[in-house]
Coordinates of C-alpha atoms in Angstrom, one line a residue:
Chain A
M290 CA -57.1 144.9 -15.2
G291 CA -56.5 141.0 -15.2
A292 CA -54.2 141.0 -18.3
L293 CA -52.0 143.8 -16.9
G294 CA -52.3 143.0 -13.2
K295 CA -50.7 139.6 -13.4
P296 CA -47.6 140.7 -15.4
I297 CA -47.0 143.5 -12.9
I298 CA -47.2 141.1 -9.9
L299 CA -44.9 138.7 -11.8
M300 CA -42.3 141.5 -12.5
I301 CA -42.4 142.5 -8.9
A302 CA -42.1 138.9 -7.6
M303 CA -39.2 138.3 -10.1
Y304 CA -37.3 141.4 -8.8
L305 CA -37.8 140.5 -5.2
F306 CA -36.7 136.9 -5.9
L307 CA -33.5 137.9 -7.7
K308 CA -32.6 140.6 -5.3
F309 CA -33.5 139.1 -1.9
V310 CA -34.0 135.3 -2.2
L311 CA -31.4 134.1 -4.8
P312 CA -28.3 135.5 -3.0
Y313 CA -29.2 133.5 0.1
I314 CA -29.5 130.2 -1.6
P315 CA -26.3 128.3 -0.6
G316 CA -23.6 128.4 -3.2
S317 CA -25.0 131.6 -4.6
A318 CA -24.0 135.3 -4.5
P319 CA -25.7 138.6 -4.9
L320 CA -26.4 139.5 -8.5
P321 CA -25.0 142.6 -10.1
S322 CA -27.7 145.1 -10.8
S323 CA -26.9 144.8 -14.6
L324 CA -27.8 141.1 -14.5
I325 CA -31.0 141.7 -12.5
F326 CA -31.9 144.3 -15.1
L327 CA -31.2 141.8 -17.9
Y328 CA -33.3 139.0 -16.3
L329 CA -36.2 141.5 -15.8
L330 CA -35.9 142.6 -19.3
L331 CA -36.1 138.9 -20.4
T332 CA -39.1 138.4 -18.1
A333 CA -40.8 141.4 -19.7
A334 CA -40.1 140.3 -23.2
G335 CA -41.6 136.8 -22.3
I336 CA -44.7 138.4 -20.9
V337 CA -45.2 140.6 -24.0
I338 CA -44.8 137.6 -26.4
F339 CA -47.2 135.6 -24.2
E340 CA -49.8 138.3 -24.0
T341 CA -49.7 139.1 -27.7
L342 CA -49.9 135.7 -29.1
S343 CA -53.6 136.1 -30.2
G344 CA -55.5 139.1 -31.2
E345 CA -57.8 138.7 -28.2
S346 CA -55.2 138.5 -25.5
K347 CA -53.4 141.4 -27.4
E348 CA -56.3 143.7 -26.9
A349 CA -56.7 142.6 -23.3
F350 CA -52.9 143.5 -22.7
W351 CA -52.6 146.7 -24.7
G352 CA -56.1 147.9 -24.4
P353 CA -56.0 149.1 -20.8
M354 CA -52.6 150.6 -21.2
Q355 CA -53.7 152.6 -24.2
R356 CA -56.9 153.8 -22.4
F357 CA -54.8 154.6 -19.3
L358 CA -52.3 156.7 -21.3
T359 CA -54.9 158.7 -23.3
G360 CA -56.8 159.2 -20.2
E361 CA -60.1 158.3 -21.6
N362 CA -62.9 156.9 -19.3
I363 CA -60.5 156.1 -16.6
G364 CA -62.2 158.0 -13.8
G365 CA -60.4 157.9 -10.5
L366 CA -57.2 156.8 -12.2
Q367 CA -56.7 160.2 -13.8
A368 CA -54.5 161.4 -10.8
L369 CA -52.2 158.3 -11.1
R370 CA -51.9 158.9 -14.9
Y371 CA -50.7 162.5 -14.3
G372 CA -48.4 161.1 -11.6
I373 CA -46.9 158.6 -13.9
L374 CA -46.5 161.2 -16.8
V375 CA -44.6 163.5 -14.3
L376 CA -42.6 160.7 -12.7
F377 CA -41.4 159.0 -15.9
P378 CA -39.3 162.0 -17.3
L379 CA -37.9 162.5 -13.7
L380 CA -36.9 158.9 -13.5
I381 CA -35.2 159.0 -16.9
G382 CA -33.3 162.1 -15.8
W383 CA -32.2 160.6 -12.6
Q384 CA -31.0 157.6 -14.3
T385 CA -29.0 159.6 -16.8
Y386 CA -27.5 161.7 -13.9
G387 CA -26.6 158.4 -12.3
S388 CA -24.8 156.9 -15.3
T389 CA -23.0 160.1 -16.3
A390 CA -21.9 161.5 -12.8
S391 CA -18.4 160.6 -12.0
S392 CA -18.2 157.9 -9.3
D393 CA -16.3 158.2 -6.1
A394 CA -15.7 154.4 -6.1
P395 CA -12.3 153.0 -7.0
P396 CA -12.2 150.7 -10.0
A397 CA -14.0 147.4 -9.3
E398 CA -11.6 144.5 -8.9
S399 CA -12.6 141.0 -9.8
R400 CA -9.8 138.7 -8.7
T401 CA -10.0 134.9 -9.4
I402 CA -8.8 133.2 -6.2
H403 CA -7.9 129.8 -7.8
P404 CA -7.2 130.4 -11.4
A405 CA -6.2 127.6 -13.7
P406 CA -2.7 126.3 -13.4
P407 CA -0.3 125.8 -16.4
G408 CA -0.7 122.4 -18.1
E409 CA 2.5 121.0 -16.7
Y410 CA 1.2 121.5 -13.1
T411 CA -1.9 119.5 -13.5
G412 CA -2.1 115.9 -12.3
L413 CA 1.3 115.6 -10.7
S414 CA 1.2 113.3 -7.7
N415 CA 3.3 113.9 -4.6
P416 CA 6.6 111.9 -5.1
V417 CA 7.4 112.1 -1.3
P418 CA 6.1 108.9 0.6
K419 CA 3.4 109.8 3.2
T420 CA 5.3 108.8 6.2
P421 CA 4.8 110.4 9.7
E422 CA 8.5 111.5 9.5
N423 CA 7.9 113.4 6.1
I424 CA 4.6 114.9 7.4
M425 CA 6.5 116.0 10.5
Q426 CA 9.4 117.5 8.4
G427 CA 6.8 119.3 6.2
K428 CA 5.2 120.9 9.2
G429 CA 8.6 122.0 10.4
F430 CA 9.3 123.7 7.0
Y431 CA 5.8 125.2 7.1
A432 CA 6.5 126.7 10.5
A433 CA 9.7 128.3 9.2
F434 CA 8.6 129.5 5.8
C435 CA 4.8 129.6 5.6
S436 CA 3.4 130.3 9.2
P437 CA 4.4 134.0 9.3
C438 CA 1.6 134.7 7.0
H439 CA -0.6 131.6 6.8
G440 CA -0.5 131.1 10.5
G441 CA 0.6 128.5 13.0
N442 CA -3.0 127.3 13.0
F443 CA -3.2 127.1 9.3
D444 CA -5.9 129.7 9.4
G445 CA -4.3 132.5 7.4
K446 CA -3.8 134.7 10.5
G447 CA -0.1 134.8 10.9
P448 CA 1.7 137.7 12.5
A449 CA 2.7 139.0 9.1
A450 CA -0.6 138.8 7.5
R451 CA -2.4 142.0 8.6
G452 CA -1.1 144.3 5.8
Y453 CA -1.5 142.0 2.9
N454 CA -4.5 142.4 0.5
P455 CA -5.4 139.9 -0.8
P456 CA -5.0 138.0 2.6
P457 CA -3.0 134.9 2.9
A458 CA -5.1 131.8 2.3
N459 CA -6.9 130.1 5.2
F460 CA -6.0 126.4 4.7
A461 CA -8.5 125.4 7.4
D462 CA -11.4 126.9 5.2
P463 CA -12.9 124.1 3.2
T464 CA -13.0 126.3 0.0
T465 CA -9.1 126.4 -0.3
I466 CA -6.7 123.5 -0.3
A467 CA -9.5 120.9 0.3
M468 CA -10.9 121.8 -3.1
L469 CA -7.5 121.6 -4.8
Q470 CA -5.1 118.8 -5.9
E471 CA -1.6 118.5 -4.5
S472 CA -0.1 119.5 -7.9
Y473 CA -2.0 122.8 -7.8
L474 CA -0.4 123.7 -4.5
F475 CA 2.9 122.7 -5.9
W476 CA 2.4 125.2 -8.7
R477 CA 1.3 128.0 -6.3
I478 CA 4.1 127.4 -3.9
K479 CA 6.8 127.1 -6.5
K480 CA 5.7 130.0 -8.7
G481 CA 4.3 132.2 -6.0
G482 CA 2.1 135.5 -6.5
V483 CA 4.2 136.5 -9.6
G484 CA 3.4 133.2 -11.3
L485 CA -0.4 133.9 -11.4
P486 CA -2.3 134.6 -14.6
I487 CA -3.7 138.0 -15.1
E488 CA -7.1 137.1 -13.7
G489 CA -5.3 136.2 -10.4
A490 CA -4.0 139.9 -10.1
P491 CA -0.3 138.8 -9.6
W492 CA 0.8 142.4 -8.9
K493 CA -0.9 142.3 -5.6
S494 CA 0.2 139.0 -4.2
A495 CA 2.8 138.7 -1.5
M496 CA 3.4 135.1 -1.9
P497 CA 7.0 134.4 -2.6
R498 CA 8.3 132.5 -5.6
W499 CA 9.6 129.6 -3.5
E500 CA 11.4 127.8 -6.4
L501 CA 14.1 130.3 -6.0
E502 CA 14.9 129.1 -2.4
L503 CA 13.4 125.8 -1.7
P504 CA 14.2 122.4 -3.4
D505 CA 11.1 120.6 -4.8
E506 CA 11.1 117.9 -2.3
W507 CA 10.8 120.4 0.6
I508 CA 7.7 121.9 -1.2
W509 CA 6.1 118.5 -1.5
K510 CA 6.7 117.8 2.2
I511 CA 5.3 121.4 3.0
I512 CA 2.1 120.4 1.0
M513 CA 1.8 117.2 3.1
G514 CA 2.3 119.1 6.3
E515 CA -0.2 121.7 5.2
Y516 CA -2.9 119.2 4.6
D517 CA -2.3 117.3 7.7
G518 CA -2.1 120.3 9.9
A519 CA -5.2 121.9 8.5
H520 CA -7.1 118.6 8.8
Q521 CA -8.0 118.6 5.1
S522 CA -7.4 116.1 2.3
P523 CA -6.4 116.9 -1.3
R524 CA -9.1 116.8 -3.9
T525 CA -9.0 113.7 -6.0
W526 CA -11.0 112.6 -9.1
E527 CA -11.8 109.1 -8.0
Chain B
M248 CA -62.6 138.6 4.7
K249 CA -61.6 141.4 6.8
R250 CA -59.4 139.1 8.8
V251 CA -57.7 137.9 5.8
N252 CA -57.2 141.6 4.7
H253 CA -55.7 142.3 8.1
V254 CA -53.3 139.4 7.9
M255 CA -52.3 140.4 4.3
K256 CA -51.5 144.0 5.6
R257 CA -49.3 142.7 8.4
V258 CA -47.4 140.4 6.0
L259 CA -46.9 143.2 3.6
R260 CA -45.8 145.5 6.3
G261 CA -43.3 143.0 7.6
A262 CA -42.0 142.5 4.1
V263 CA -41.5 146.3 3.6
V264 CA -39.6 146.3 6.9
A265 CA -37.5 143.4 6.0
I266 CA -36.5 144.9 2.6
A267 CA -35.7 148.1 4.2
A268 CA -33.5 146.5 6.8
M269 CA -31.6 144.5 4.1
T270 CA -31.1 147.7 2.0
I271 CA -29.7 149.5 5.0
A272 CA -27.3 146.6 5.9
E273 CA -26.2 146.5 2.3
A274 CA -25.5 150.2 2.3
S275 CA -23.6 150.1 5.5
L276 CA -21.6 147.1 4.3
S277 CA -20.5 148.8 1.2
F278 CA -19.6 151.8 3.3
A279 CA -17.3 149.7 5.7
Q280 CA -15.4 148.2 2.7
E281 CA -14.5 151.8 1.5
S282 CA -11.3 152.7 3.2
V283 CA -9.2 151.6 0.2
A284 CA -8.3 154.9 -1.3
V285 CA -6.5 158.2 -0.3
K286 CA -8.2 161.2 -2.0
A287 CA -6.6 164.5 -2.4
T288 CA -9.0 167.4 -1.8
I289 CA -8.7 170.5 -3.8
V290 CA -7.4 173.7 -2.0
T291 CA -6.8 177.1 -3.2
G292 CA -4.1 179.6 -1.9
G293 CA -1.2 177.3 -1.5
L294 CA -0.2 173.8 -0.3
P295 CA 1.6 173.2 3.0
V296 CA 4.5 171.5 1.3
D297 CA 7.0 172.4 4.1
D298 CA 4.7 172.2 7.0
P299 CA 3.6 168.8 8.3
N300 CA 1.7 170.5 11.1
A301 CA -0.2 173.0 9.1
A302 CA -3.8 173.5 10.1
I303 CA -5.1 172.9 6.6
W304 CA -4.2 169.2 6.7
S305 CA -7.3 168.8 9.0
S306 CA -9.4 169.6 5.9
A307 CA -8.3 166.4 4.2
M308 CA -9.8 163.1 5.1
P309 CA -7.2 160.6 6.6
A310 CA -7.1 157.1 5.2
T311 CA -5.5 154.4 7.3
F312 CA -3.7 151.2 5.8
P313 CA -2.4 148.3 7.6
M314 CA 1.3 147.3 7.3
S315 CA 3.1 144.0 7.2
P316 CA 6.8 142.8 7.6
Q317 CA 8.1 142.4 4.2
V318 CA 8.2 138.7 3.4
H319 CA 8.0 138.6 -0.4
W320 CA 11.7 138.1 -1.0
P321 CA 14.9 137.8 1.0
N322 CA 16.1 139.4 3.3
R323 CA 12.8 139.1 5.1
I324 CA 11.8 140.3 8.4
Q325 CA 9.3 138.7 10.8
E326 CA 8.3 141.8 13.0
V327 CA 8.2 145.5 12.4
T328 CA 7.5 148.6 14.6
V329 CA 4.9 150.4 12.4
Q330 CA 1.5 148.5 12.2
D331 CA -0.5 151.3 10.4
V332 CA 0.1 154.4 8.3
S333 CA -2.4 157.3 7.9
V334 CA -2.3 159.3 4.8
R335 CA -3.9 162.5 3.9
A336 CA -3.5 164.5 0.5
L337 CA -4.3 167.9 -0.8
H338 CA -3.8 169.3 -4.4
D339 CA -4.2 172.8 -5.9
G340 CA -4.5 171.8 -9.7
N341 CA -0.7 172.1 -10.1
Q342 CA 1.0 170.4 -7.2
V343 CA 0.0 167.5 -4.9
A344 CA 1.1 167.2 -1.2
F345 CA 0.8 164.0 0.9
L346 CA 0.9 163.8 4.7
L347 CA 2.2 160.5 5.9
E348 CA 1.7 159.8 9.7
Y349 CA 2.7 156.9 11.9
K350 CA 3.4 156.0 15.4
D351 CA 7.2 155.4 16.2
P352 CA 8.2 155.3 19.8
S353 CA 11.8 156.6 19.0
E354 CA 13.3 159.2 16.8
D355 CA 16.2 157.9 15.0
L356 CA 18.5 159.2 12.3
D357 CA 17.8 156.1 10.2
D358 CA 13.9 156.4 10.3
A359 CA 12.7 156.3 6.7
A360 CA 9.5 156.1 4.6
A361 CA 8.5 155.8 1.2
F362 CA 5.5 156.1 -1.3
E363 CA 5.3 153.8 -4.2
F364 CA 3.2 154.3 -7.4
M365 CA 2.4 152.3 -10.5
V366 CA 3.7 154.2 -13.6
G367 CA 1.8 154.0 -16.9
D368 CA -1.0 151.6 -17.9
K369 CA 0.8 148.4 -17.2
K370 CA 0.3 146.8 -13.7
A371 CA 3.4 146.5 -11.6
H372 CA 4.1 144.2 -8.8
F373 CA 4.0 146.0 -5.4
A374 CA 7.4 144.6 -4.5
H375 CA 9.5 147.2 -6.6
G376 CA 7.7 146.2 -9.9
Q377 CA 9.4 142.8 -10.1
P378 CA 8.8 140.8 -13.2
M379 CA 5.6 138.6 -13.3
L380 CA 5.7 135.3 -15.1
Q381 CA 2.4 135.5 -17.0
V382 CA 1.9 139.3 -17.1
E383 CA 4.1 142.0 -18.6
G384 CA 4.4 144.5 -15.9
G385 CA 5.5 148.2 -15.7
P386 CA 7.8 150.2 -13.6
V387 CA 7.3 151.7 -10.2
N388 CA 8.0 155.3 -9.0
I389 CA 9.3 155.5 -5.4
W390 CA 9.5 158.6 -3.3
F391 CA 12.0 157.9 -0.5
W392 CA 12.5 160.1 2.6
K393 CA 15.1 159.6 5.3
H394 CA 15.3 161.5 8.6
K395 CA 19.0 161.8 8.3
D396 CA 18.8 163.9 5.1
D397 CA 15.2 165.2 5.5
K398 CA 14.6 165.3 1.8
A399 CA 13.0 163.1 -0.9
V400 CA 14.9 160.9 -3.4
D401 CA 12.7 160.4 -6.5
M402 CA 13.4 156.8 -7.7
T403 CA 12.5 154.2 -10.2
A404 CA 12.5 150.4 -10.0
K405 CA 11.5 147.5 -12.3
G406 CA 12.4 144.4 -10.3
F407 CA 14.6 143.2 -7.5
G408 CA 18.0 145.1 -7.6
T409 CA 16.9 147.7 -10.1
L410 CA 16.1 150.6 -7.7
K411 CA 18.0 153.6 -8.6
P412 CA 17.7 157.5 -8.1
Q413 CA 16.3 159.3 -11.1
T414 CA 18.4 161.9 -12.9
H415 CA 15.4 164.2 -12.6
Q416 CA 14.6 165.0 -8.9
D417 CA 11.0 166.3 -8.8
V418 CA 9.8 165.3 -5.2
K419 CA 10.2 167.3 -2.0
A420 CA 9.8 166.0 1.5
K421 CA 10.0 167.2 5.1
G422 CA 9.4 165.3 8.3
A423 CA 8.5 166.4 11.8
Y424 CA 8.8 164.2 14.8
A425 CA 6.6 164.8 17.9
N426 CA 4.6 162.9 20.6
G427 CA 5.9 159.5 19.5
G428 CA 5.1 159.8 15.9
W429 CA 6.2 161.0 12.5
K430 CA 4.4 163.3 10.2
I431 CA 6.1 163.6 6.7
V432 CA 5.0 165.8 3.8
F433 CA 5.8 164.6 0.4
S434 CA 5.0 167.0 -2.5
R435 CA 5.4 167.1 -6.3
T436 CA 3.7 168.7 -9.4
L437 CA 0.8 166.6 -10.6
S438 CA 2.5 165.9 -13.9
T439 CA 6.2 165.9 -14.9
D440 CA 8.1 165.8 -18.1
H441 CA 9.1 162.1 -17.6
P442 CA 6.1 159.9 -18.0
E443 CA 8.1 156.8 -18.4
E444 CA 9.6 157.3 -15.0
D445 CA 7.3 159.4 -12.9
V446 CA 3.7 158.8 -11.9
Q447 CA 1.3 161.3 -13.7
I448 CA -1.5 162.4 -11.6
I449 CA -4.7 163.2 -13.6
P450 CA -7.4 164.7 -11.3
G451 CA -10.4 162.2 -11.3
E452 CA -8.3 159.1 -12.1
F453 CA -7.4 156.4 -9.7
I454 CA -3.6 155.5 -9.4
S455 CA -2.2 152.5 -7.5
I456 CA -0.2 153.6 -4.4
A457 CA 1.7 151.6 -1.7
F458 CA 3.7 152.5 1.4
A459 CA 6.9 151.4 3.2
V460 CA 8.4 152.4 6.5
W461 CA 11.7 151.7 8.2
D462 CA 12.0 152.1 11.9
G463 CA 15.7 153.3 12.4
R464 CA 16.2 151.6 15.7
K465 CA 19.2 149.6 16.5
D466 CA 19.5 146.1 18.4
A467 CA 21.7 145.3 21.4
V468 CA 24.8 145.2 19.2
G469 CA 24.2 148.4 17.4
E470 CA 22.9 146.9 14.1
L471 CA 19.9 148.4 12.3
V472 CA 16.9 146.1 12.8
E473 CA 15.0 147.4 9.8
K474 CA 17.1 148.1 6.6
G475 CA 16.9 147.5 3.0
S476 CA 14.1 145.0 2.3
Q477 CA 13.6 144.4 6.0
K478 CA 10.9 147.0 6.4
A479 CA 7.1 147.4 6.9
V480 CA 5.1 147.4 3.7
S481 CA 1.6 147.8 2.6
S482 CA -0.3 146.2 -0.4
W483 CA -1.4 148.3 -3.3
W484 CA -4.2 150.8 -2.6
Y485 CA -5.7 153.5 -4.5
F486 CA -4.9 157.4 -4.8
R487 CA -7.1 159.9 -6.5
A488 CA -6.8 163.6 -6.9
D489 CA -10.2 165.1 -6.8
A490 CA -11.4 166.5 -10.1
P491 CA -12.8 169.9 -10.3
P492 CA -16.6 170.0 -9.8
D493 CA -18.4 169.0 -12.9
Y494 CA -22.0 169.9 -13.5
S495 CA -22.5 168.5 -16.9
S496 CA -24.3 165.4 -15.5
Y497 CA -27.1 167.8 -14.4
M498 CA -27.3 169.0 -18.0
Y499 CA -27.5 165.6 -19.5
A500 CA -30.2 164.6 -16.9
A501 CA -32.2 167.6 -17.9
I502 CA -32.0 166.8 -21.6
A503 CA -33.0 163.2 -20.9
A504 CA -36.1 164.4 -19.0
V505 CA -37.1 166.7 -21.7
V506 CA -36.6 164.2 -24.4
A507 CA -38.7 161.6 -22.3
L508 CA -41.5 164.3 -21.8
G509 CA -41.6 164.9 -25.6
F510 CA -41.7 161.1 -26.2
Q511 CA -44.8 160.8 -23.8
F512 CA -46.5 163.9 -25.6
V513 CA -46.0 162.3 -29.1
L514 CA -47.0 158.8 -27.9
I515 CA -50.3 160.1 -26.4
R516 CA -51.2 162.2 -29.4
K517 CA -50.6 159.3 -31.8
L518 CA -52.7 157.0 -29.5
K519 CA -55.6 159.6 -29.4
K520 CA -55.5 160.0 -33.1
G521 CA -55.4 156.3 -33.7
Q522 CA -58.7 155.8 -31.9

């Protein structure tokens, strides 16, 4: 049983790791079941290749399986054999049902929160001098134009936010503006939701296209006010 | 040795409990994320197209959606009366009827509500299908009801300022105000002869749907507070008319099980012969 037992334990351990350990490693996320299946398939393929490298290990690996399937001299395992022979077709039937039955779930939506900006909006630096007056003015514009959704506390919880899906960005969250450059914010504010590429699902965003209403200088000041108010700094490459 | 076995058993039992707990937590999480779609249940024997208070509405599951003041384009509004809408739907294979319900403290002649649908395969921006800069969008179909007229207007839009009533009016609506709230029924045939303008409802398929509400109250100087683009809006959600029950999956499952059984039989026979 040694040549068979180890692979079985390895497969189970691999599954438990992928399903229950990997998602909790910081920076990771739950794996889709199709990916888990693929990884398990790769693991199984690796095991088969390893176990069949030599004639001897091949016999040690396949031999017990063949004896088990044909039911010759397996004694007490006979009941388990019948169990597996009954369960295997049922499992196949169940899987087929699962993959052909119509699902009640709406179409899955994958939306990229920070898609790549058009080339002309990369690497621009804020032309407005970072003075206390300009920051203060930016915060004033923010209060007037942005805070209804993005919140007076820069937390995305403004009074107008509740009905919007996707929700307005929370600037205090370290995974939003702290990860982005000022030129990225300039693009997002100027072009708004309708300026997003297809992976950003522009049809769902309520973000206004502010270039139609605000001069560029105000937008740069708003960016300054946002970073200052949310206690974040723009990402730089130095 | 016995002690080691005992410890092992406890560890295993603990692991089983932990895995079960995680599975249950995951299942309940996916359940909580679910209220994103309105589903039209199939009924036979007529839809309550003229009756917002019909008893049969209780057989449809309500879906609740949060509303926001419209801020996407001017004229904006900072605060709106209606915070949530509840929507139910029924269909009979030919017609669909929606029941829209929301709280509104006052009954006003200018109270109004609307449904919005994406039309065709192209995505449409939820603000009247306005043009997107990097994606080619499609039009939206809007079903508009106003208390003053108590009827529906079937409209089309593709961008700001393009909203107009269609030449073919296919939608019916009827509202009833009671106990501080509106109940409005909208109905239409599932499909129409104008697929470029009207949403075509195919049972089993998900369609993007959004809602808008105007509270017709007036301010101190007699001006309407909510009008035009100053309204309560929702984001895109989903609507689906249930498909008739389909048992073909059971047949496919049975075929697959029989094939698997045959495979086992052949495999074992070959193995036995080989030895």
